[in-house]
């Protein structure tokens, strides 16, 4: 057996930042920014898209993206451990590029959904990026590089509304997809030119049965939850997807427990350090997704409606509220990178992030009628997001050996896709059932058809749901071991580790 190389373990690896390394990290950060900007651009362009294709099924633009990302993550993670993380990262970039191109020229809404689904291959890029950094960056740079890469996803909130408004107003909604095509071509080329391939490989058979069971199970659950409010929670279609998905996930768990080389090693997933990390990841990304979705709705509502909230800003005006979130997300990531680089425990920075995000959401629940206070509360959420985003990969790097890094982190990727899809559904189900505002008929006639306005108590309930998710993240963080020890490789895998190059 040849032992896998660790970052900085060879004498010829430079233990400092170089221009090539900086460009490599910058290209990875900007690639992950494409994941964040995708949400913002679609949300902003949705009215134009729905009007062009004359559809009321706008939710599929987000669901198809998250669905494929969640389904593909475990398979991509396993292939990355077997064939190389950089190779699979570039494959995902290429597939997302094709998806953006299909979306840009889509003649029908169905084709656009197919394109958006392919763009979901950006989701696995998150865990592939920090797994690759862990393998190929010098040891002294890993903690800071991973933290910057993962928390940098918030900083795009600063220019995104301006870029999106400029593109959509000037060239129509298709321009946002052409923007993605150009950006992915450039970033894919930069990563290819500046980022080394990991030398760590695992010789293993691909568990196709497990991939089908887990992928179909996650897909069923996500579709059922996403469209339950539309179809009705007691409808046969909703129950069929939900129950069918649960049965398939259980079947995958049974399959993974008995076969020699499962898609994801259940013994690793059962480890306290891994189980609570991926759970905390899901809740943190769920808080982020829900808060990010609620904020534009709240601030763009005209204050003259007398609902107790709303400032009547346009899409560009939301940048005033989103900019501090992005800035503090980046600050939180840098804090984690600096502290972890000095032997601080990422468990505690994750807990601090949950407290900050929960505090921001809780305060926003009780006071969302002041611009200044809402900006402060959003900054607290952003700081919590940055601390959480950066702590999660550092925890997995600390807990999991290099040869299992991508496949294990892929489960975090599943949680990070499913929770942001589920939590808003829960929040809007509560809001739609109890908190729809009753406005005078003349006011409703002046609003776009199909517009729904919520009471101030509706937003209070939604923000409290986000705060509860932050508390769940905090409990998961505190349940982690005080000092995490790296999991030993299973013997069947350990005997098949090779290094390349």
Short mmCIF file of N, CA, C and O in Angstrom, two decimals, residues 261-377:
data_model
loop_
_atom_site.label_atom_id
_atom_site.label_comp_id
_atom_site.label_asym_id
_atom_site.label_seq_id
_atom_site.Cartn_x
_atom_site.Cartn_y
_atom_site.Cartn_z
N UNK A 261 -18.74 -2.58 -1.09
CA UNK A 261 -18.26 -1.27 -1.51
C UNK A 261 -19.44 -0.35 -1.83
O UNK A 261 -19.76 -0.11 -2.99
N UNK A 262 -20.10 0.17 -0.79
CA UNK A 262 -21.28 1.01 -1.02
C UNK A 262 -20.92 2.38 -1.57
O UNK A 262 -19.77 2.81 -1.51
N UNK A 263 -21.94 3.04 -2.10
CA UNK A 263 -21.75 4.39 -2.62
C UNK A 263 -21.20 5.31 -1.53
O UNK A 263 -20.29 6.10 -1.76
N UNK A 264 -21.74 5.21 -0.33
CA UNK A 264 -21.28 5.95 0.84
C UNK A 264 -21.19 4.98 2.00
O UNK A 264 -22.13 4.24 2.26
N UNK A 265 -20.06 4.97 2.68
CA UNK A 265 -19.87 4.03 3.78
C UNK A 265 -20.75 4.44 4.96
O UNK A 265 -20.55 5.51 5.56
N UNK A 266 -21.71 3.60 5.30
CA UNK A 266 -22.65 3.91 6.37
C UNK A 266 -21.94 4.02 7.72
O UNK A 266 -22.31 4.82 8.58
N UNK A 267 -20.89 3.22 7.91
CA UNK A 267 -20.16 3.29 9.18
C UNK A 267 -19.55 4.68 9.38
O UNK A 267 -19.51 5.20 10.49
N UNK A 268 -19.05 5.26 8.29
CA UNK A 268 -18.50 6.61 8.37
C UNK A 268 -19.61 7.62 8.66
O UNK A 268 -19.47 8.51 9.49
N UNK A 269 -20.75 7.43 7.99
CA UNK A 269 -21.86 8.36 8.17
C UNK A 269 -22.43 8.30 9.58
O UNK A 269 -22.95 9.29 10.09
N UNK A 270 -22.31 7.14 10.22
CA UNK A 270 -22.82 6.99 11.59
C UNK A 270 -21.89 7.62 12.63
O UNK A 270 -22.29 7.79 13.78
N UNK A 271 -20.68 7.93 12.23
CA UNK A 271 -19.76 8.54 13.18
C UNK A 271 -20.32 9.87 13.66
O UNK A 271 -20.83 10.67 12.88
N UNK A 272 -20.22 10.08 14.95
CA UNK A 272 -20.78 11.30 15.56
C UNK A 272 -20.25 12.57 14.90
O UNK A 272 -21.00 13.52 14.64
N UNK A 273 -18.97 12.58 14.59
CA UNK A 273 -18.36 13.77 14.01
C UNK A 273 -18.89 14.07 12.62
O UNK A 273 -18.94 15.23 12.20
N UNK A 274 -19.30 13.04 11.87
CA UNK A 274 -19.82 13.23 10.53
C UNK A 274 -21.33 13.48 10.56
O UNK A 274 -21.83 14.41 9.91
N UNK A 275 -22.07 12.65 11.31
CA UNK A 275 -23.53 12.75 11.34
C UNK A 275 -24.00 14.13 11.77
O UNK A 275 -24.89 14.74 11.14
N UNK A 276 -23.41 14.66 12.84
CA UNK A 276 -23.86 15.96 13.33
C UNK A 276 -23.34 17.11 12.48
O UNK A 276 -23.96 18.18 12.41
N UNK A 277 -22.22 16.91 11.79
CA UNK A 277 -21.72 17.95 10.89
C UNK A 277 -22.65 18.13 9.70
O UNK A 277 -23.02 19.25 9.35
N UNK A 278 -23.04 17.01 9.05
CA UNK A 278 -23.92 17.14 7.89
C UNK A 278 -25.31 17.62 8.29
O UNK A 278 -25.98 18.34 7.54
N UNK A 279 -25.75 17.24 9.50
CA UNK A 279 -27.05 17.74 9.98
C UNK A 279 -27.00 19.24 10.21
O UNK A 279 -27.90 19.99 9.79
N UNK A 280 -25.93 19.70 10.87
CA UNK A 280 -25.76 21.14 11.07
C UNK A 280 -25.67 21.87 9.74
O UNK A 280 -26.20 22.98 9.58
N UNK A 281 -24.99 21.26 8.77
CA UNK A 281 -24.88 21.88 7.44
C UNK A 281 -26.25 22.09 6.82
O UNK A 281 -26.53 23.15 6.26
N UNK A 282 -27.10 21.07 6.91
CA UNK A 282 -28.44 21.20 6.34
C UNK A 282 -29.22 22.34 6.97
O UNK A 282 -29.83 23.15 6.26
N UNK A 283 -29.19 22.42 8.30
CA UNK A 283 -29.95 23.48 8.97
C UNK A 283 -29.37 24.86 8.67
O UNK A 283 -30.12 25.83 8.48
N UNK A 284 -28.04 24.99 8.63
CA UNK A 284 -27.44 26.29 8.34
C UNK A 284 -27.81 26.77 6.94
O UNK A 284 -28.18 27.94 6.74
N UNK A 285 -27.72 25.89 5.96
CA UNK A 285 -28.07 26.28 4.59
C UNK A 285 -29.58 26.49 4.47
O UNK A 285 -30.03 27.29 3.65
N UNK A 286 -30.37 25.78 5.28
CA UNK A 286 -31.80 26.02 5.29
C UNK A 286 -32.14 27.40 5.80
O UNK A 286 -33.00 28.10 5.24
N UNK A 287 -31.48 27.83 6.88
CA UNK A 287 -31.67 29.18 7.41
C UNK A 287 -31.31 30.20 6.34
O UNK A 287 -32.05 31.17 6.09
N UNK A 288 -30.19 30.01 5.70
CA UNK A 288 -29.73 30.92 4.66
C UNK A 288 -30.73 31.02 3.52
O UNK A 288 -31.09 32.11 3.07
N UNK A 289 -31.21 29.85 3.05
CA UNK A 289 -32.15 29.84 1.94
C UNK A 289 -33.46 30.54 2.27
O UNK A 289 -33.99 31.31 1.46
N UNK A 290 -33.99 30.30 3.47
CA UNK A 290 -35.26 30.91 3.85
C UNK A 290 -35.11 32.41 4.05
O UNK A 290 -35.93 33.20 3.56
N UNK A 291 -34.08 32.84 4.76
CA UNK A 291 -33.88 34.27 5.00
C UNK A 291 -33.68 35.01 3.68
O UNK A 291 -34.23 36.09 3.47
N UNK A 292 -32.90 34.40 2.78
CA UNK A 292 -32.62 35.02 1.49
C UNK A 292 -33.89 35.15 0.66
O UNK A 292 -34.06 36.12 -0.09
N UNK A 293 -34.79 34.19 0.79
CA UNK A 293 -36.04 34.22 0.02
C UNK A 293 -37.03 35.24 0.60
O UNK A 293 -37.74 35.93 -0.14
N UNK A 294 -37.05 35.36 1.92
CA UNK A 294 -38.01 36.26 2.56
C UNK A 294 -37.64 37.73 2.38
O UNK A 294 -38.52 38.60 2.23
N UNK A 295 -36.35 38.03 2.42
CA UNK A 295 -35.91 39.43 2.45
C UNK A 295 -36.40 40.25 1.26
O UNK A 295 -36.98 41.34 1.46
N UNK A 296 -36.21 39.80 -0.01
CA UNK A 296 -36.70 40.63 -1.13
C UNK A 296 -38.21 40.83 -1.09
O UNK A 296 -38.70 41.91 -1.41
N UNK A 297 -38.95 39.78 -0.71
CA UNK A 297 -40.41 39.91 -0.63
C UNK A 297 -40.80 40.99 0.36
O UNK A 297 -41.70 41.79 0.11
N UNK A 298 -40.10 41.02 1.49
CA UNK A 298 -40.44 41.96 2.55
C UNK A 298 -40.12 43.40 2.14
O UNK A 298 -40.95 44.30 2.27
N UNK A 299 -38.92 43.62 1.64
CA UNK A 299 -38.49 45.00 1.38
C UNK A 299 -39.08 45.57 0.10
O UNK A 299 -39.18 46.79 -0.04
N UNK A 300 -39.50 44.71 -0.85
CA UNK A 300 -40.08 45.20 -2.10
C UNK A 300 -41.57 45.48 -1.98
O UNK A 300 -42.17 46.09 -2.86
N UNK A 301 -42.20 45.04 -0.88
CA UNK A 301 -43.62 45.33 -0.66
C UNK A 301 -43.80 46.83 -0.41
O UNK A 301 -43.09 47.42 0.41
N UNK A 302 -44.75 47.47 -1.10
CA UNK A 302 -44.96 48.91 -0.87
C UNK A 302 -45.40 49.20 0.57
O UNK A 302 -46.33 48.56 1.08
N UNK A 303 -44.75 50.13 1.20
CA UNK A 303 -45.10 50.50 2.56
C UNK A 303 -46.47 51.12 2.66
O UNK A 303 -47.14 51.04 3.70
N UNK A 304 -46.96 51.71 1.57
CA UNK A 304 -48.25 52.39 1.58
C UNK A 304 -49.44 51.43 1.77
O UNK A 304 -50.57 51.87 2.02
N UNK A 305 -49.18 50.13 1.64
CA UNK A 305 -50.27 49.16 1.83
C UNK A 305 -50.67 49.05 3.29
O UNK A 305 -51.70 48.45 3.61
N UNK A 306 -49.83 49.57 4.19
CA UNK A 306 -50.16 49.58 5.59
C UNK A 306 -50.12 48.21 6.26
O UNK A 306 -50.88 47.95 7.20
N UNK A 307 -49.23 47.36 5.80
CA UNK A 307 -49.13 46.01 6.35
C UNK A 307 -48.19 45.93 7.55
O UNK A 307 -48.03 44.86 8.15
N UNK A 308 -47.54 47.04 7.86
CA UNK A 308 -46.60 47.02 8.98
C UNK A 308 -45.20 46.64 8.58
O UNK A 308 -44.33 46.43 9.43
N UNK A 309 -44.94 46.56 7.28
CA UNK A 309 -43.60 46.27 6.77
C UNK A 309 -43.57 46.73 5.32
O UNK A 309 -44.59 47.14 4.75
N UNK A 310 -42.41 46.65 4.71
CA UNK A 310 -42.27 46.99 3.30
C UNK A 310 -41.75 48.39 3.07
O UNK A 310 -42.14 49.33 3.76
N UNK A 311 -40.86 48.51 2.07
CA UNK A 311 -40.25 49.81 1.75
C UNK A 311 -40.40 50.17 0.27
O UNK A 311 -39.90 51.20 -0.17
N UNK A 312 -41.02 49.28 -0.51
CA UNK A 312 -41.30 49.59 -1.91
C UNK A 312 -40.07 49.74 -2.79
O UNK A 312 -40.13 50.46 -3.79
N UNK A 313 -38.97 49.07 -2.47
CA UNK A 313 -37.77 49.20 -3.29
C UNK A 313 -37.89 48.31 -4.53
O UNK A 313 -38.67 47.35 -4.55
N UNK A 314 -37.12 48.63 -5.57
CA UNK A 314 -37.10 47.78 -6.76
C UNK A 314 -35.99 46.74 -6.61
O UNK A 314 -35.36 46.64 -5.55
N UNK A 315 -35.78 45.95 -7.68
CA UNK A 315 -34.79 44.87 -7.60
C UNK A 315 -33.41 45.39 -7.25
O UNK A 315 -32.69 44.81 -6.44
N UNK A 316 -33.03 46.52 -7.86
CA UNK A 316 -31.72 47.10 -7.55
C UNK A 316 -31.67 47.62 -6.12
O UNK A 316 -30.63 47.58 -5.47
N UNK A 317 -32.80 48.11 -5.64
CA UNK A 317 -32.84 48.65 -4.29
C UNK A 317 -32.62 47.62 -3.21
O UNK A 317 -32.24 47.95 -2.08
N UNK A 318 -32.85 46.34 -3.54
CA UNK A 318 -32.62 45.28 -2.54
C UNK A 318 -31.15 45.15 -2.18
O UNK A 318 -30.81 44.57 -1.15
N UNK A 319 -30.27 45.69 -3.03
CA UNK A 319 -28.83 45.61 -2.75
C UNK A 319 -28.48 46.30 -1.44
O UNK A 319 -27.53 45.90 -0.76
N UNK A 320 -29.25 47.33 -1.06
CA UNK A 320 -29.00 48.01 0.21
C UNK A 320 -29.09 47.05 1.38
O UNK A 320 -28.34 47.17 2.36
N UNK A 321 -29.97 46.07 1.29
CA UNK A 321 -30.17 45.11 2.36
C UNK A 321 -29.29 43.87 2.18
O UNK A 321 -28.91 43.23 3.15
N UNK A 322 -28.99 43.53 0.93
CA UNK A 322 -28.23 42.31 0.66
C UNK A 322 -26.72 42.51 0.79
O UNK A 322 -25.99 41.58 1.12
N UNK A 323 -26.27 43.74 0.54
CA UNK A 323 -24.84 44.01 0.60
C UNK A 323 -24.24 43.69 1.96
O UNK A 323 -23.21 43.01 2.04
N UNK A 324 -24.83 44.13 3.07
CA UNK A 324 -24.25 43.79 4.38
C UNK A 324 -24.23 42.28 4.64
O UNK A 324 -23.30 41.78 5.28
N UNK A 325 -25.24 41.57 4.15
CA UNK A 325 -25.26 40.11 4.34
C UNK A 325 -24.05 39.48 3.66
O UNK A 325 -23.33 38.67 4.24
N UNK A 326 -23.83 39.87 2.39
CA UNK A 326 -22.68 39.33 1.66
C UNK A 326 -21.36 39.70 2.30
O UNK A 326 -20.45 38.88 2.41
N UNK A 327 -21.25 40.95 2.74
CA UNK A 327 -20.01 41.42 3.35
C UNK A 327 -19.71 40.65 4.64
O UNK A 327 -18.59 40.18 4.84
N UNK A 328 -20.72 40.49 5.49
CA UNK A 328 -20.49 39.81 6.75
C UNK A 328 -20.34 38.30 6.58
O UNK A 328 -19.69 37.64 7.40
N UNK A 329 -20.91 37.75 5.52
CA UNK A 329 -20.66 36.35 5.21
C UNK A 329 -19.18 36.13 4.91
O UNK A 329 -18.55 35.19 5.40
N UNK A 330 -18.62 37.02 4.12
CA UNK A 330 -17.20 36.93 3.79
C UNK A 330 -16.35 37.13 5.04
O UNK A 330 -15.37 36.40 5.25
N UNK A 331 -16.72 38.09 5.88
CA UNK A 331 -15.96 38.34 7.12
C UNK A 331 -15.99 37.10 8.01
O UNK A 331 -14.97 36.70 8.58
N UNK A 332 -17.17 36.47 8.13
CA UNK A 332 -17.27 35.26 8.94
C UNK A 332 -16.37 34.15 8.44
O UNK A 332 -15.73 33.45 9.23
N UNK A 333 -16.27 34.01 7.13
CA UNK A 333 -15.40 32.98 6.56
C UNK A 333 -13.94 33.24 6.85
O UNK A 333 -13.19 32.32 7.19
N UNK A 334 -13.54 34.49 6.72
CA UNK A 334 -12.14 34.84 7.00
C UNK A 334 -11.83 34.59 8.48
O UNK A 334 -10.75 34.09 8.83
N UNK A 335 -12.77 34.93 9.36
CA UNK A 335 -12.56 34.69 10.80
C UNK A 335 -12.30 33.21 11.07
O UNK A 335 -11.37 32.85 11.80
N UNK A 336 -13.11 32.36 10.45
CA UNK A 336 -12.93 30.91 10.65
C UNK A 336 -11.56 30.48 10.11
O UNK A 336 -10.84 29.72 10.76
N UNK A 337 -11.21 30.96 8.92
CA UNK A 337 -9.93 30.56 8.35
C UNK A 337 -8.76 30.96 9.22
O UNK A 337 -7.82 30.17 9.41
N UNK A 338 -8.81 32.16 9.78
CA UNK A 338 -7.72 32.63 10.64
C UNK A 338 -7.69 31.83 11.95
O UNK A 338 -6.63 31.37 12.39
N UNK A 339 -8.86 31.64 12.56
CA UNK A 339 -8.90 30.95 13.86
C UNK A 339 -8.54 29.48 13.73
O UNK A 339 -7.79 28.95 14.55
N UNK A 340 -9.08 28.80 12.71
CA UNK A 340 -8.76 27.38 12.53
C UNK A 340 -7.29 27.21 12.20
O UNK A 340 -6.64 26.26 12.62
N UNK A 341 -6.74 28.16 11.44
CA UNK A 341 -5.31 28.12 11.14
C UNK A 341 -4.45 28.27 12.38
O UNK A 341 -3.26 27.93 12.37
N UNK A 342 -5.05 28.78 13.46
CA UNK A 342 -4.33 28.91 14.73
C UNK A 342 -4.83 27.89 15.75
O UNK A 342 -4.80 28.12 16.96
N UNK A 343 -5.34 26.78 15.24
CA UNK A 343 -5.75 25.64 16.06
C UNK A 343 -7.02 25.86 16.86
O UNK A 343 -7.26 25.18 17.87
N UNK A 344 -7.87 26.80 16.44
CA UNK A 344 -9.19 26.91 17.06
C UNK A 344 -10.08 25.77 16.57
O UNK A 344 -9.83 25.19 15.51
N UNK A 345 -11.11 25.44 17.32
CA UNK A 345 -12.00 24.34 16.98
C UNK A 345 -13.13 24.82 16.08
O UNK A 345 -13.92 25.69 16.47
N UNK A 346 -13.27 24.27 14.86
CA UNK A 346 -14.38 24.68 13.99
C UNK A 346 -15.75 24.35 14.58
O UNK A 346 -16.75 24.94 14.18
N UNK A 347 -15.80 23.41 15.54
CA UNK A 347 -17.06 23.12 16.24
C UNK A 347 -17.60 24.37 16.91
O UNK A 347 -18.80 24.66 16.85
N UNK A 348 -16.72 25.14 17.55
CA UNK A 348 -17.16 26.33 18.27
C UNK A 348 -17.50 27.48 17.32
O UNK A 348 -18.41 28.27 17.59
N UNK A 349 -16.78 27.60 16.21
CA UNK A 349 -17.12 28.64 15.24
C UNK A 349 -18.46 28.32 14.57
O UNK A 349 -19.22 29.23 14.24
N UNK A 350 -18.75 27.04 14.37
CA UNK A 350 -20.05 26.64 13.83
C UNK A 350 -21.15 27.01 14.83
O UNK A 350 -22.21 27.54 14.44
N UNK A 351 -20.92 26.71 16.11
CA UNK A 351 -21.91 27.07 17.13
C UNK A 351 -22.13 28.58 17.19
O UNK A 351 -23.27 29.06 17.29
N UNK A 352 -21.04 29.34 17.10
CA UNK A 352 -21.15 30.79 17.10
C UNK A 352 -21.94 31.28 15.89
O UNK A 352 -22.75 32.22 15.99
N UNK A 353 -21.73 30.64 14.75
CA UNK A 353 -22.48 31.00 13.55
C UNK A 353 -23.97 30.75 13.71
O UNK A 353 -24.80 31.56 13.29
N UNK A 354 -24.32 29.62 14.33
CA UNK A 354 -25.73 29.31 14.56
C UNK A 354 -26.36 30.33 15.49
O UNK A 354 -27.51 30.77 15.28
N UNK A 355 -25.63 30.74 16.53
CA UNK A 355 -26.14 31.74 17.46
C UNK A 355 -26.37 33.08 16.74
O UNK A 355 -27.42 33.72 16.89
N UNK A 356 -25.41 33.50 15.94
CA UNK A 356 -25.53 34.78 15.23
C UNK A 356 -26.69 34.76 14.25
O UNK A 356 -27.50 35.69 14.20
N UNK A 357 -26.79 33.68 13.46
CA UNK A 357 -27.87 33.58 12.48
C UNK A 357 -29.23 33.50 13.17
O UNK A 357 -30.20 34.14 12.75
N UNK A 358 -29.30 32.71 14.25
CA UNK A 358 -30.56 32.59 14.98
C UNK A 358 -30.98 33.90 15.61
O UNK A 358 -32.17 34.25 15.61
N UNK A 359 -30.01 34.64 16.15
CA UNK A 359 -30.31 35.93 16.76
C UNK A 359 -30.84 36.91 15.71
O UNK A 359 -31.83 37.62 15.94
N UNK A 360 -30.19 36.94 14.54
CA UNK A 360 -30.65 37.83 13.48
C UNK A 360 -32.06 37.50 13.02
O UNK A 360 -32.89 38.40 12.84
N UNK A 361 -32.35 36.21 12.84
CA UNK A 361 -33.69 35.81 12.41
C UNK A 361 -34.73 36.10 13.49
O UNK A 361 -35.84 36.57 13.20
N UNK A 362 -34.38 35.82 14.75
CA UNK A 362 -35.30 36.06 15.86
C UNK A 362 -35.64 37.53 16.02
O UNK A 362 -36.81 37.91 16.22
N UNK A 363 -34.64 38.39 15.91
CA UNK A 363 -34.88 39.83 16.02
C UNK A 363 -35.71 40.35 14.84
O UNK A 363 -36.59 41.19 15.02
N UNK A 364 -35.42 39.81 13.64
CA UNK A 364 -36.20 40.23 12.46
C UNK A 364 -37.66 39.81 12.59
O UNK A 364 -38.55 40.49 12.04
N UNK A 365 -37.92 38.72 13.31
CA UNK A 365 -39.30 38.28 13.49
C UNK A 365 -40.12 39.33 14.24
O UNK A 365 -41.30 39.55 13.92
N UNK A 366 -39.51 39.98 15.20
CA UNK A 366 -40.25 40.90 16.04
C UNK A 366 -40.11 42.37 15.62
O UNK A 366 -40.84 43.23 16.11
N UNK A 367 -39.17 42.65 14.71
CA UNK A 367 -39.00 44.03 14.26
C UNK A 367 -38.49 44.03 12.82
O UNK A 367 -37.29 43.85 12.57
N UNK A 368 -39.42 44.18 11.85
CA UNK A 368 -39.01 44.22 10.44
C UNK A 368 -39.65 45.40 9.71
O UNK A 368 -39.92 45.33 8.52
N UNK A 369 -39.88 46.48 10.46
CA UNK A 369 -40.46 47.68 9.86
C UNK A 369 -39.48 48.86 9.82
O UNK A 369 -39.87 49.98 9.51
N UNK A 370 -38.21 48.58 10.12
CA UNK A 370 -37.19 49.63 10.11
C UNK A 370 -36.05 49.21 9.19
O UNK A 370 -35.50 48.11 9.35
N UNK A 371 -35.70 50.06 8.24
CA UNK A 371 -34.60 49.73 7.33
C UNK A 371 -33.30 49.49 8.08
O UNK A 371 -32.60 48.50 7.85
N UNK A 372 -32.98 50.41 8.99
CA UNK A 372 -31.70 50.31 9.71
C UNK A 372 -31.61 49.03 10.52
O UNK A 372 -30.59 48.33 10.48
N UNK A 373 -32.66 48.70 11.27
CA UNK A 373 -32.63 47.49 12.09
C UNK A 373 -32.59 46.23 11.22
O UNK A 373 -31.88 45.27 11.54
N UNK A 374 -33.32 46.24 10.11
CA UNK A 374 -33.33 45.07 9.24
C UNK A 374 -31.95 44.83 8.64
O UNK A 374 -31.53 43.67 8.47
N UNK A 375 -31.25 45.90 8.33
CA UNK A 375 -29.88 45.76 7.82
C UNK A 375 -28.97 45.17 8.89
O UNK A 375 -28.15 44.29 8.62
N UNK A 376 -29.13 45.62 10.14
CA UNK A 376 -28.33 45.08 11.25
C UNK A 376 -28.64 43.60 11.45
O UNK A 376 -27.74 42.76 11.60
N UNK A 377 -29.92 43.25 11.45
CA UNK A 377 -30.32 41.86 11.66
C UNK A 377 -29.81 40.97 10.52
O UNK A 377 -29.35 39.85 10.73
#
